[in-house]
Amino acid sequence: MHRRTLRGPLPVLLAATALVAAGLLVALAALPARGATHEVQIANYAFAPEELTITAGDTVTWTNEDAVMHTATALDGAFDSGMLDTGESFSWTFTQPGTYDYLCTPHPMMTGRIIVLAPPATPTTAPTATTGA
């Protein structure tokens, strides 16, 4: 049986393409996971839920379902939706762990809290040694 050997630039190009593809796969695997989205309804002069626990990287969307305008305004200035009319929404992605208390500026009796936890640590695996049988 005769074996044909590829010569010229094609084998080099195929090897380079395989290396680039492998590098892309490694890079994509290293990207952080996209965070979850959580909903807070503004209705009947209240935030629902009033308290929400999420993970850093998650996004919270407030939607005004009342007939009057409201805001979602962090007490520490971290975020401010501005005035939301009926049906309007505001989203904020929380990147830092901590507790974020907020209120509605025209109706300060309306309060809420977002508790942001650190993301879980990525497990590291050490190479394992194998022995031949």
Coordinates of C-alpha atoms in Angstrom, one line a residue:
M1 CA 0.0 0.0 0.0
H2 CA 1.3 3.4 -1.0
R3 CA 1.0 6.2 1.6
R4 CA 0.6 9.7 0.3
T5 CA 2.3 12.5 2.2
L6 CA 1.1 16.1 2.0
R7 CA 3.8 18.5 1.1
G8 CA 4.0 22.3 0.8
P9 CA 2.1 24.9 2.7
L10 CA -1.2 22.9 3.2
P11 CA 0.0 20.8 6.2
V12 CA 1.3 24.0 7.9
L13 CA -1.9 25.8 7.3
L14 CA -4.0 22.9 8.6
A15 CA -1.8 22.7 11.8
A16 CA -2.0 26.5 12.3
T17 CA -5.8 26.4 11.9
A18 CA -6.1 23.6 14.4
L19 CA -4.0 25.6 16.9
V20 CA -6.0 28.8 16.4
A21 CA -9.3 26.8 16.9
A22 CA -7.9 25.2 20.1
G23 CA -6.8 28.6 21.4
L24 CA -10.3 30.1 20.7
L25 CA -11.9 27.2 22.6
V26 CA -9.7 27.8 25.6
A27 CA -10.4 31.6 25.5
L28 CA -14.1 31.0 25.3
A29 CA -14.0 28.6 28.2
A30 CA -12.2 31.2 30.3
L31 CA -14.9 33.9 29.8
P32 CA -17.1 34.5 32.8
A33 CA -20.6 33.2 32.6
R34 CA -23.2 35.7 31.8
G35 CA -25.3 36.7 34.8
A36 CA -28.9 36.0 35.4
T37 CA -31.7 38.6 35.1
H38 CA -34.1 39.2 38.0
E39 CA -37.4 41.2 37.9
V40 CA -38.7 43.6 40.4
Q41 CA -42.3 44.9 39.9
I42 CA -43.3 48.3 41.0
A43 CA -47.0 48.1 41.8
N44 CA -49.4 49.4 44.5
Y45 CA -46.7 51.8 45.8
A46 CA -44.3 48.9 46.6
F47 CA -41.3 47.0 45.2
A48 CA -42.0 43.3 44.7
P49 CA -40.0 41.5 45.9
E50 CA -38.9 44.1 48.5
E51 CA -35.6 42.2 49.1
L52 CA -33.7 40.2 46.5
T53 CA -30.5 38.2 46.8
I54 CA -28.5 37.9 43.6
T55 CA -24.9 37.1 42.5
A56 CA -22.4 39.7 41.3
G57 CA -22.8 39.9 37.5
D58 CA -26.6 39.5 37.7
T59 CA -29.0 42.2 36.3
V60 CA -32.1 43.5 38.0
T61 CA -34.9 45.0 35.9
W62 CA -37.5 47.2 37.6
T63 CA -40.8 47.6 35.8
N64 CA -43.4 50.3 36.8
E65 CA -46.8 48.8 36.8
D66 CA -48.5 51.6 38.7
A67 CA -50.5 54.5 37.2
V68 CA -48.0 57.0 38.7
M69 CA -44.3 57.6 38.1
H70 CA -41.7 56.0 40.4
T71 CA -37.9 55.7 40.7
A72 CA -35.5 53.0 41.9
T73 CA -32.8 55.1 43.4
A74 CA -29.9 53.6 45.5
L75 CA -29.3 55.4 48.8
D76 CA -25.5 55.3 48.1
G77 CA -25.9 56.7 44.6
A78 CA -24.9 53.5 42.9
F79 CA -27.9 53.6 40.5
D80 CA -30.9 55.7 39.7
S81 CA -33.6 54.8 37.3
G82 CA -34.9 58.4 36.9
M83 CA -38.6 58.7 36.7
L84 CA -40.3 55.6 35.3
D85 CA -43.7 56.1 33.7
T86 CA -46.3 53.3 33.6
G87 CA -44.9 50.4 31.6
E88 CA -41.3 51.7 31.6
S89 CA -38.4 49.6 32.9
F90 CA -34.9 50.2 34.2
S91 CA -32.1 47.6 34.4
W92 CA -28.9 47.6 36.4
T93 CA -26.1 45.0 36.4
F94 CA -24.5 44.6 39.9
T95 CA -20.8 43.9 39.6
Q96 CA -19.7 44.3 43.2
P97 CA -20.9 42.3 46.2
G98 CA -22.7 44.3 48.9
T99 CA -26.1 45.4 50.1
Y100 CA -27.8 48.1 48.1
D101 CA -30.7 49.8 49.7
Y102 CA -33.0 51.9 47.5
L103 CA -36.2 53.8 47.5
C104 CA -38.6 55.7 45.2
T105 CA -37.7 59.4 45.5
P106 CA -41.2 60.8 45.1
H107 CA -42.5 58.1 47.5
P108 CA -39.8 57.5 50.1
M109 CA -41.9 55.1 52.1
M110 CA -41.3 52.7 49.1
T111 CA -38.0 50.9 49.9
G112 CA -36.2 47.9 48.7
R113 CA -32.9 46.0 49.1
I114 CA -30.7 44.1 46.7
I115 CA -28.1 41.8 48.4
V116 CA -25.3 40.9 46.0
L117 CA -23.2 37.9 46.8
A118 CA -19.7 37.2 45.4
P119 CA -19.8 34.7 42.6
P120 CA -18.9 31.1 43.5
A121 CA -15.2 30.4 43.2
T122 CA -14.2 28.5 40.0
P123 CA -12.9 25.1 41.1
T124 CA -9.4 24.4 40.1
T125 CA -8.3 20.9 39.2
A126 CA -4.8 19.7 39.6
P127 CA -3.5 17.3 36.9
T128 CA -3.9 13.7 38.0
A129 CA -1.2 11.2 37.5
T130 CA -2.1 8.0 35.7
T131 CA -0.2 4.8 35.7
G132 CA -0.1 2.2 32.9
A133 CA -1.6 -1.2 33.6

